[in-house]
């Protein structure tokens, strides 16, 4: 079954007897036992719920994984995953990460005795250089947020498998529609389901997808113990959103490609970060490991004044955090997604007052371009 069909028909609700086309919302906290020592397969919704089970099955199939676990947010998924590690463990992570991941690692995970090295993952030889006896995992975003660095997943997988390390890949930007990290050697895939998987900016969700039963069992134990599970209604919203994932991703990528080209030729834009541009340093890696380039663009403008004017003048593109919905959103990373990263560290990565990040939606591309054109006027 092709992925666009899987998005629509990836799961069958065997517990429903009505013939409903849509998966019902099982809005219940607990389930009746048929008899002592017997179970319907559902006991308590923190452990499993029929609606959540369906979205987990679909995500696992889309990512070609053994199991998927649905959480109340992307950060809840990452926080639960970090419970796999113990005090003294060491993790190598992308230097360019979503600010929420950095906040979790540098404050909560370090408090719990886990140490980190942040490196540019596009230089895979640097990974070997920082591996220690206590290293347990490599954590990457590709493309990264917000600088759009691309990591060669298969090359990193060779390093991690040779040394018995976990390879964890945040696949939020490309989704399984464009990229399949487990097929390239990853052990765990992360999603902020809030973004493209939902696609409508109307719910929070997170997913972990694993490549083995052993990881599934360990994470499901953590899952039921910590309890940040996805609610039945939010599970239903993700199922609904997934039905249009393929058509949304194609349209958003088409729009992003045209917009990135237009931005590259604008006099007030000094640099464009989009993996789909031939000028991007990781363009060939992207072509090798992904079916597409996605719809996330970061770009630098000529001054802080220009950046702030854009944010205040846009009418179709909305000045808001998040990404991946049908609406185009424009974000100021230094004040929003990466506000908690120390200034010197942030600016060293290129996240400064002239950098904007845009999630390109499904509006008519001519309207998006005209909107940015008027916002960029002197």
Short mmCIF file of C-alpha atoms in Angstrom, two decimals:
data_model
loop_
_atom_site.label_atom_id
_atom_site.label_comp_id
_atom_site.label_asym_id
_atom_site.label_seq_id
_atom_site.Cartn_x
_atom_site.Cartn_y
_atom_site.Cartn_z
CA UNK A 1 0.00 0.00 0.00
CA UNK A 2 1.43 3.39 -1.01
CA UNK A 3 1.91 6.04 1.66
CA UNK A 4 -0.86 8.33 0.42
CA UNK A 5 -3.28 5.40 0.72
CA UNK A 6 -1.89 4.40 4.12
CA UNK A 7 -2.62 7.89 5.42
CA UNK A 8 -6.31 7.24 4.76
CA UNK A 9 -6.66 3.48 5.23
CA UNK A 10 -3.76 2.66 7.55
CA UNK A 11 -5.84 1.24 10.36
CA UNK A 12 -9.04 -0.71 10.86
CA UNK A 13 -10.99 -0.27 14.09
CA UNK A 14 -11.96 -3.87 14.88
CA UNK A 15 -13.77 -2.82 18.05
CA UNK A 16 -16.39 -0.82 16.11
CA UNK A 17 -19.50 -2.67 14.93
CA UNK A 18 -21.36 0.24 13.31
CA UNK A 19 -19.50 0.50 10.04
CA UNK A 20 -18.39 4.02 10.85
CA UNK A 21 -15.89 5.35 8.29
CA UNK A 22 -14.21 7.52 10.89
CA UNK A 23 -12.65 6.02 14.02
CA UNK A 24 -14.96 6.67 17.00
CA UNK A 25 -13.78 8.81 19.90
CA UNK A 26 -13.72 6.48 22.90
CA UNK A 27 -14.00 9.22 25.52
CA UNK A 28 -13.60 7.02 28.57
CA UNK A 29 -11.09 6.76 31.38
CA UNK A 30 -11.67 3.11 32.24
CA UNK A 31 -13.10 -0.14 30.86
CA UNK A 32 -15.22 -2.93 32.33
CA UNK A 33 -13.60 -6.35 32.83
CA UNK A 34 -15.72 -9.23 31.43
CA UNK A 35 -14.80 -11.37 34.45
CA UNK A 36 -12.11 -11.78 37.07
CA UNK A 37 -8.76 -12.18 35.37
CA UNK A 38 -10.18 -11.26 31.96
CA UNK A 39 -9.79 -8.11 29.87
CA UNK A 40 -11.15 -6.72 26.64
CA UNK A 41 -7.59 -5.62 25.86
CA UNK A 42 -8.33 -2.22 27.33
CA UNK A 43 -8.23 -1.57 31.06
CA UNK A 44 -7.41 2.09 31.66
CA UNK A 45 -6.94 4.85 29.08
CA UNK A 46 -3.55 5.90 30.42
CA UNK A 47 -2.28 2.47 29.31
CA UNK A 48 -4.28 2.23 26.07
CA UNK A 49 -7.43 3.58 24.48
CA UNK A 50 -9.04 2.33 21.24
CA UNK A 51 -8.88 5.72 19.52
CA UNK A 52 -5.26 6.29 20.50
CA UNK A 53 -4.40 2.75 19.46
CA UNK A 54 -5.61 3.49 15.93
CA UNK A 55 -3.46 6.59 15.48
CA UNK A 56 -0.45 4.71 16.87
CA UNK A 57 -0.98 1.92 14.35
CA UNK A 58 -1.17 4.37 11.46
CA UNK A 59 1.99 6.24 12.52
CA UNK A 60 3.91 2.97 12.99
CA UNK A 61 2.94 1.85 9.48
CA UNK A 62 3.82 5.20 7.93
CA UNK A 63 7.27 5.21 9.57
CA UNK A 64 7.82 1.47 8.89
CA UNK A 65 8.25 0.91 12.62
CA UNK A 66 7.49 -1.91 15.05
CA UNK A 67 5.46 0.33 17.35
CA UNK A 68 4.43 3.95 17.85
CA UNK A 69 3.50 5.68 21.09
CA UNK A 70 1.28 8.78 21.13
CA UNK A 71 1.97 11.51 23.69
CA UNK A 72 0.27 14.73 24.75
CA UNK A 73 2.97 16.82 22.99
CA UNK A 74 6.27 16.47 21.19
CA UNK A 75 8.15 17.55 24.32
CA UNK A 76 6.26 14.97 26.39
CA UNK A 77 7.48 12.33 23.94
CA UNK A 78 11.11 13.47 24.22
CA UNK A 79 10.89 13.76 28.02
CA UNK A 80 9.61 10.17 28.28
CA UNK A 81 12.32 8.94 25.90
CA UNK A 82 14.99 10.52 28.11
CA UNK A 83 13.90 8.13 30.88
CA UNK A 84 15.74 5.42 28.92
CA UNK A 85 18.97 6.96 30.20
CA UNK A 86 20.64 6.96 33.61
CA UNK A 87 22.92 9.31 35.58
CA UNK A 88 26.38 9.26 34.00
CA UNK A 89 25.14 8.56 30.48
CA UNK A 90 26.38 10.78 27.65
CA UNK A 91 24.45 11.86 24.54
CA UNK A 92 25.75 13.50 21.37
CA UNK A 93 23.20 15.93 19.90
CA UNK A 94 22.87 18.24 16.92
CA UNK A 95 24.17 21.71 17.73
CA UNK A 96 21.17 23.20 15.93
CA UNK A 97 18.07 21.95 17.74
CA UNK A 98 14.60 23.15 18.56
CA UNK A 99 14.91 25.41 21.61
CA UNK A 100 12.53 23.26 23.68
CA UNK A 101 14.78 20.23 23.26
CA UNK A 102 17.80 22.30 24.32
CA UNK A 103 15.89 23.57 27.36
CA UNK A 104 14.97 20.03 28.39
CA UNK A 105 18.49 18.66 27.90
CA UNK A 106 20.37 21.54 29.54
CA UNK A 107 18.10 21.91 32.54
CA UNK A 108 16.18 18.74 33.38
CA UNK A 109 18.34 16.04 31.79
CA UNK A 110 21.60 17.51 33.08
CA UNK A 111 20.04 17.83 36.52
CA UNK A 112 19.42 14.10 36.31
CA UNK A 113 23.09 13.40 35.62
CA UNK A 114 23.05 13.06 31.82
CA UNK A 115 25.75 14.93 29.88
CA UNK A 116 25.70 16.26 26.33
CA UNK A 117 28.02 17.27 23.53
CA UNK A 118 26.48 19.44 20.81
CA UNK A 119 28.12 19.22 17.38
CA UNK A 120 27.43 19.97 13.74
CA UNK A 121 25.98 16.65 12.59
CA UNK A 122 26.59 17.42 8.93
CA UNK A 123 30.25 16.62 9.74
CA UNK A 124 29.86 12.97 10.69
CA UNK A 125 33.56 12.56 11.45
CA UNK A 126 33.05 14.85 14.45
CA UNK A 127 30.70 12.29 16.00
CA UNK A 128 33.49 9.71 16.35
CA UNK A 129 35.73 12.35 17.90
CA UNK A 130 33.36 13.03 20.84
CA UNK A 131 32.21 9.45 21.57
CA UNK A 132 33.10 8.38 25.12
CA UNK A 133 32.81 5.06 26.96
CA UNK A 134 29.66 6.41 28.63
CA UNK A 135 28.04 7.56 25.35
CA UNK A 136 24.65 5.92 24.88
CA UNK A 137 22.93 7.76 22.01
CA UNK A 138 23.14 10.21 19.13
CA UNK A 139 20.22 12.64 18.79
CA UNK A 140 19.69 14.49 15.52
CA UNK A 141 17.19 16.75 13.82
CA UNK A 142 17.35 16.72 10.05
CA UNK A 143 16.66 19.20 8.63
CA UNK A 144 17.54 21.06 11.83
CA UNK A 145 15.58 23.85 13.45
CA UNK A 146 16.00 26.63 12.41
CA UNK A 147 19.20 26.55 10.33
CA UNK A 148 18.13 23.66 8.06
CA UNK A 149 21.30 21.61 8.45
CA UNK A 150 20.93 18.14 6.94
CA UNK A 151 22.53 15.06 8.48
CA UNK A 152 23.34 11.90 6.54
CA UNK A 153 21.28 9.46 8.60
CA UNK A 154 22.70 6.30 7.03
CA UNK A 155 26.27 7.45 7.66
CA UNK A 156 25.52 8.25 11.30
CA UNK A 157 23.77 4.88 11.64
CA UNK A 158 26.97 3.09 10.61
CA UNK A 159 28.78 4.81 13.48
CA UNK A 160 26.08 4.12 16.07
CA UNK A 161 25.51 0.49 15.12
CA UNK A 162 29.22 -0.32 15.22
CA UNK A 163 29.35 1.00 18.79
CA UNK A 164 25.99 -0.16 20.13
CA UNK A 165 24.55 3.36 20.44
CA UNK A 166 20.95 4.41 19.94
CA UNK A 167 20.28 6.67 16.96
CA UNK A 168 17.37 9.04 17.62
CA UNK A 169 16.01 11.16 14.76
CA UNK A 170 13.51 14.00 15.02
CA UNK A 171 11.57 13.69 11.76
CA UNK A 172 9.06 16.47 12.42
CA UNK A 173 10.04 18.70 9.47
CA UNK A 174 9.84 16.06 6.73
CA UNK A 175 7.36 13.51 8.15
CA UNK A 176 7.27 9.90 6.93
CA UNK A 177 5.84 11.18 3.68
CA UNK A 178 9.26 12.54 2.69
CA UNK A 179 11.75 10.70 4.94
CA UNK A 180 11.96 7.30 6.68
CA UNK A 181 14.76 7.40 9.29
CA UNK A 182 14.13 3.84 10.56
CA UNK A 183 14.78 2.51 7.06
CA UNK A 184 18.07 4.45 7.09
CA UNK A 185 19.21 2.90 10.37
CA UNK A 186 17.62 4.97 13.14
CA UNK A 187 16.33 3.24 16.29
CA UNK A 188 13.82 5.85 17.48
CA UNK A 189 11.94 8.48 15.47
CA UNK A 190 10.39 11.52 17.15
CA UNK A 191 7.52 13.67 15.92
CA UNK A 192 5.84 16.74 17.19
CA UNK A 193 2.47 15.58 15.91
CA UNK A 194 1.25 19.12 16.51
CA UNK A 195 2.93 20.08 13.26
CA UNK A 196 2.55 18.40 9.87
CA UNK A 197 0.91 15.18 11.09
CA UNK A 198 -2.01 17.17 12.48
CA UNK A 199 -1.67 19.87 9.85
CA UNK A 200 -4.34 22.24 11.12
CA UNK A 201 -2.82 24.05 14.12
CA UNK A 202 -5.63 22.77 16.32
CA UNK A 203 -4.08 20.18 18.64
CA UNK A 204 -0.92 19.20 20.49
CA UNK A 205 0.57 15.72 20.06
CA UNK A 206 3.87 13.85 20.05
CA UNK A 207 5.06 10.44 18.87
CA UNK A 208 7.89 8.01 19.41
CA UNK A 209 8.31 5.30 16.77
CA UNK A 210 10.70 2.42 17.42
CA UNK A 211 12.40 -0.30 15.38
CA UNK A 212 12.33 -3.12 17.96
CA UNK A 213 10.03 -4.89 20.41
CA UNK A 214 12.63 -4.40 23.15
CA UNK A 215 12.49 -0.60 22.82
CA UNK A 216 8.71 -0.76 22.54
CA UNK A 217 8.40 -2.62 25.84
CA UNK A 218 10.81 -0.31 27.66
CA UNK A 219 9.07 2.82 26.42
CA UNK A 220 5.55 1.50 27.04
CA UNK A 221 6.53 0.84 30.67
CA UNK A 222 7.76 4.43 30.95
CA UNK A 223 4.65 5.62 29.12
CA UNK A 224 2.14 4.04 31.49
CA UNK A 225 4.21 5.08 34.49
CA UNK A 226 4.65 8.77 33.62
CA UNK A 227 1.24 9.09 31.97
CA UNK A 228 1.61 11.82 29.31
CA UNK A 229 -0.62 9.94 26.87
CA UNK A 230 -2.57 11.49 24.01
CA UNK A 231 -6.27 12.01 24.75
CA UNK A 232 -8.96 10.23 22.69
CA UNK A 233 -10.20 13.46 21.08
CA UNK A 234 -6.69 14.63 20.16
CA UNK A 235 -5.95 11.15 18.79
CA UNK A 236 -9.02 11.51 16.58
CA UNK A 237 -7.85 14.93 15.37
CA UNK A 238 -4.48 13.47 14.34
CA UNK A 239 -6.20 10.62 12.47
CA UNK A 240 -8.31 13.19 10.65
CA UNK A 241 -5.25 15.32 9.83
CA UNK A 242 -3.26 12.35 8.53
CA UNK A 243 -5.86 11.69 5.82
CA UNK A 244 -4.63 14.77 3.96
CA UNK A 245 -0.92 14.51 4.84
CA UNK A 246 0.17 13.52 1.34
CA UNK A 247 -1.67 16.27 -0.51
CA UNK A 248 -0.66 18.89 2.07
CA UNK A 249 3.03 17.97 1.96
CA UNK A 250 3.12 18.08 -1.82
CA UNK A 251 1.39 21.46 -2.01
CA UNK A 252 3.43 22.98 0.82
CA UNK A 253 6.70 21.80 -0.73
CA UNK A 254 5.69 23.18 -4.12
CA UNK A 255 4.94 26.55 -2.51
CA UNK A 256 8.15 26.50 -0.44
CA UNK A 257 10.31 25.81 -3.49
CA UNK A 258 8.87 28.79 -5.35
CA UNK A 259 9.07 31.04 -2.30
CA UNK A 260 12.69 30.09 -1.53
CA UNK A 261 13.66 30.94 -5.11
CA UNK A 262 11.86 34.28 -4.91
CA UNK A 263 13.46 35.14 -1.57
CA UNK A 264 16.90 34.26 -2.96
CA UNK A 265 16.50 37.00 -5.56
CA UNK A 266 15.18 39.73 -3.25
CA UNK A 267 17.53 42.64 -2.54
CA UNK A 268 16.66 42.78 1.18
CA UNK A 269 17.21 39.05 1.73
CA UNK A 270 20.86 38.21 2.37
CA UNK A 271 20.64 34.43 2.78
CA UNK A 272 18.06 31.65 2.36
CA UNK A 273 18.24 28.32 4.18
CA UNK A 274 16.17 25.72 2.31
CA UNK A 275 17.44 22.20 1.51
CA UNK A 276 15.58 22.23 -1.80
CA UNK A 277 17.82 24.94 -3.23
CA UNK A 278 20.73 23.59 -5.28
CA UNK A 279 22.89 26.16 -3.48
CA UNK A 280 22.21 24.52 -0.09
CA UNK A 281 25.40 22.73 1.07
CA UNK A 282 23.45 19.57 1.94
CA UNK A 283 21.29 19.45 -1.18
CA UNK A 284 22.78 16.17 -2.43
CA UNK A 285 22.40 14.46 0.96
CA UNK A 286 18.75 15.54 1.02
CA UNK A 287 18.19 14.08 -2.44
CA UNK A 288 19.85 10.82 -1.40
CA UNK A 289 17.88 10.13 1.77
CA UNK A 290 14.53 11.88 1.34
CA UNK A 291 11.73 11.97 -1.21
CA UNK A 292 11.32 15.72 -0.77
CA UNK A 293 12.66 18.84 0.88
CA UNK A 294 9.68 19.92 2.99
CA UNK A 295 8.22 23.37 3.46
CA UNK A 296 10.37 25.01 6.15
CA UNK A 297 12.47 28.02 5.14
CA UNK A 298 14.73 30.22 7.25
CA UNK A 299 16.09 33.42 5.81
CA UNK A 300 18.23 36.39 6.82
CA UNK A 301 17.35 39.96 5.95
CA UNK A 302 19.53 43.05 5.77
CA UNK A 303 18.68 44.50 9.18
CA UNK A 304 16.76 43.99 12.40
CA UNK A 305 14.46 46.80 11.29
CA UNK A 306 13.55 44.88 8.14
CA UNK A 307 12.87 41.70 10.13
CA UNK A 308 10.54 43.50 12.53
CA UNK A 309 8.73 45.28 9.69
CA UNK A 310 8.02 41.93 8.03
CA UNK A 311 6.56 40.52 11.24
CA UNK A 312 4.37 43.58 11.73
CA UNK A 313 3.25 43.94 8.10
CA UNK A 314 2.44 40.39 6.98
CA UNK A 315 -1.27 39.76 6.46
CA UNK A 316 -1.55 36.25 5.00
CA UNK A 317 1.50 34.75 6.68
CA UNK A 318 0.72 34.85 10.39
CA UNK A 319 3.30 35.94 12.98
CA UNK A 320 3.06 32.95 15.31
CA UNK A 321 5.02 30.07 16.75
CA UNK A 322 4.66 26.47 15.56
CA UNK A 323 4.71 25.15 12.01
CA UNK A 324 3.34 22.56 9.65
CA UNK A 325 -0.27 23.71 9.44
CA UNK A 326 -2.21 24.70 6.35
CA UNK A 327 -1.70 28.37 7.26
CA UNK A 328 1.66 30.00 6.50
CA UNK A 329 3.36 31.02 9.75
CA UNK A 330 6.37 33.25 10.23
CA UNK A 331 8.47 33.06 13.39
CA UNK A 332 11.23 35.13 15.00
CA UNK A 333 13.43 32.36 16.48
CA UNK A 334 15.50 34.66 18.73
CA UNK A 335 12.33 35.75 20.57
CA UNK A 336 10.24 32.62 20.22
CA UNK A 337 11.52 29.10 19.61
CA UNK A 338 15.05 29.82 20.89
CA UNK A 339 14.39 32.54 23.46
CA UNK A 340 15.77 30.38 26.29
CA UNK A 341 19.09 29.71 24.54
CA UNK A 342 21.83 32.04 25.86
CA UNK A 343 22.46 34.94 23.46
CA UNK A 344 26.11 34.16 22.70
CA UNK A 345 25.35 30.50 22.04
CA UNK A 346 22.32 31.38 19.94
CA UNK A 347 24.10 33.97 17.81
CA UNK A 348 27.06 31.65 17.24
CA UNK A 349 24.63 29.35 15.44
CA UNK A 350 23.29 32.17 13.28
CA UNK A 351 20.09 32.71 15.26
CA UNK A 352 20.20 36.49 15.49
CA UNK A 353 17.94 39.52 15.10
CA UNK A 354 17.97 39.29 11.26
CA UNK A 355 16.85 35.63 11.02
CA UNK A 356 13.24 34.65 10.32
CA UNK A 357 11.74 31.18 9.94
CA UNK A 358 8.74 30.45 7.78
CA UNK A 359 6.42 27.48 7.62
CA UNK A 360 4.88 27.67 4.16
CA UNK A 361 1.20 26.77 4.00
CA UNK A 362 -1.17 25.74 1.23
CA UNK A 363 -2.42 29.18 0.22
CA UNK A 364 -1.99 30.30 -3.38
CA UNK A 365 1.75 30.91 -3.74
CA UNK A 366 1.19 34.18 -5.58
CA UNK A 367 -0.68 35.54 -2.57
CA UNK A 368 2.12 34.43 -0.23
CA UNK A 369 4.76 36.11 -2.40
CA UNK A 370 2.71 39.30 -2.75
CA UNK A 371 2.28 39.37 1.03
CA UNK A 372 6.00 39.15 1.66
CA UNK A 373 6.73 41.62 -1.14
CA UNK A 374 4.59 44.31 0.47
CA UNK A 375 6.07 43.53 3.88
CA UNK A 376 9.58 43.99 2.49
CA UNK A 377 8.89 47.41 0.94
CA UNK A 378 10.94 50.30 2.34
#
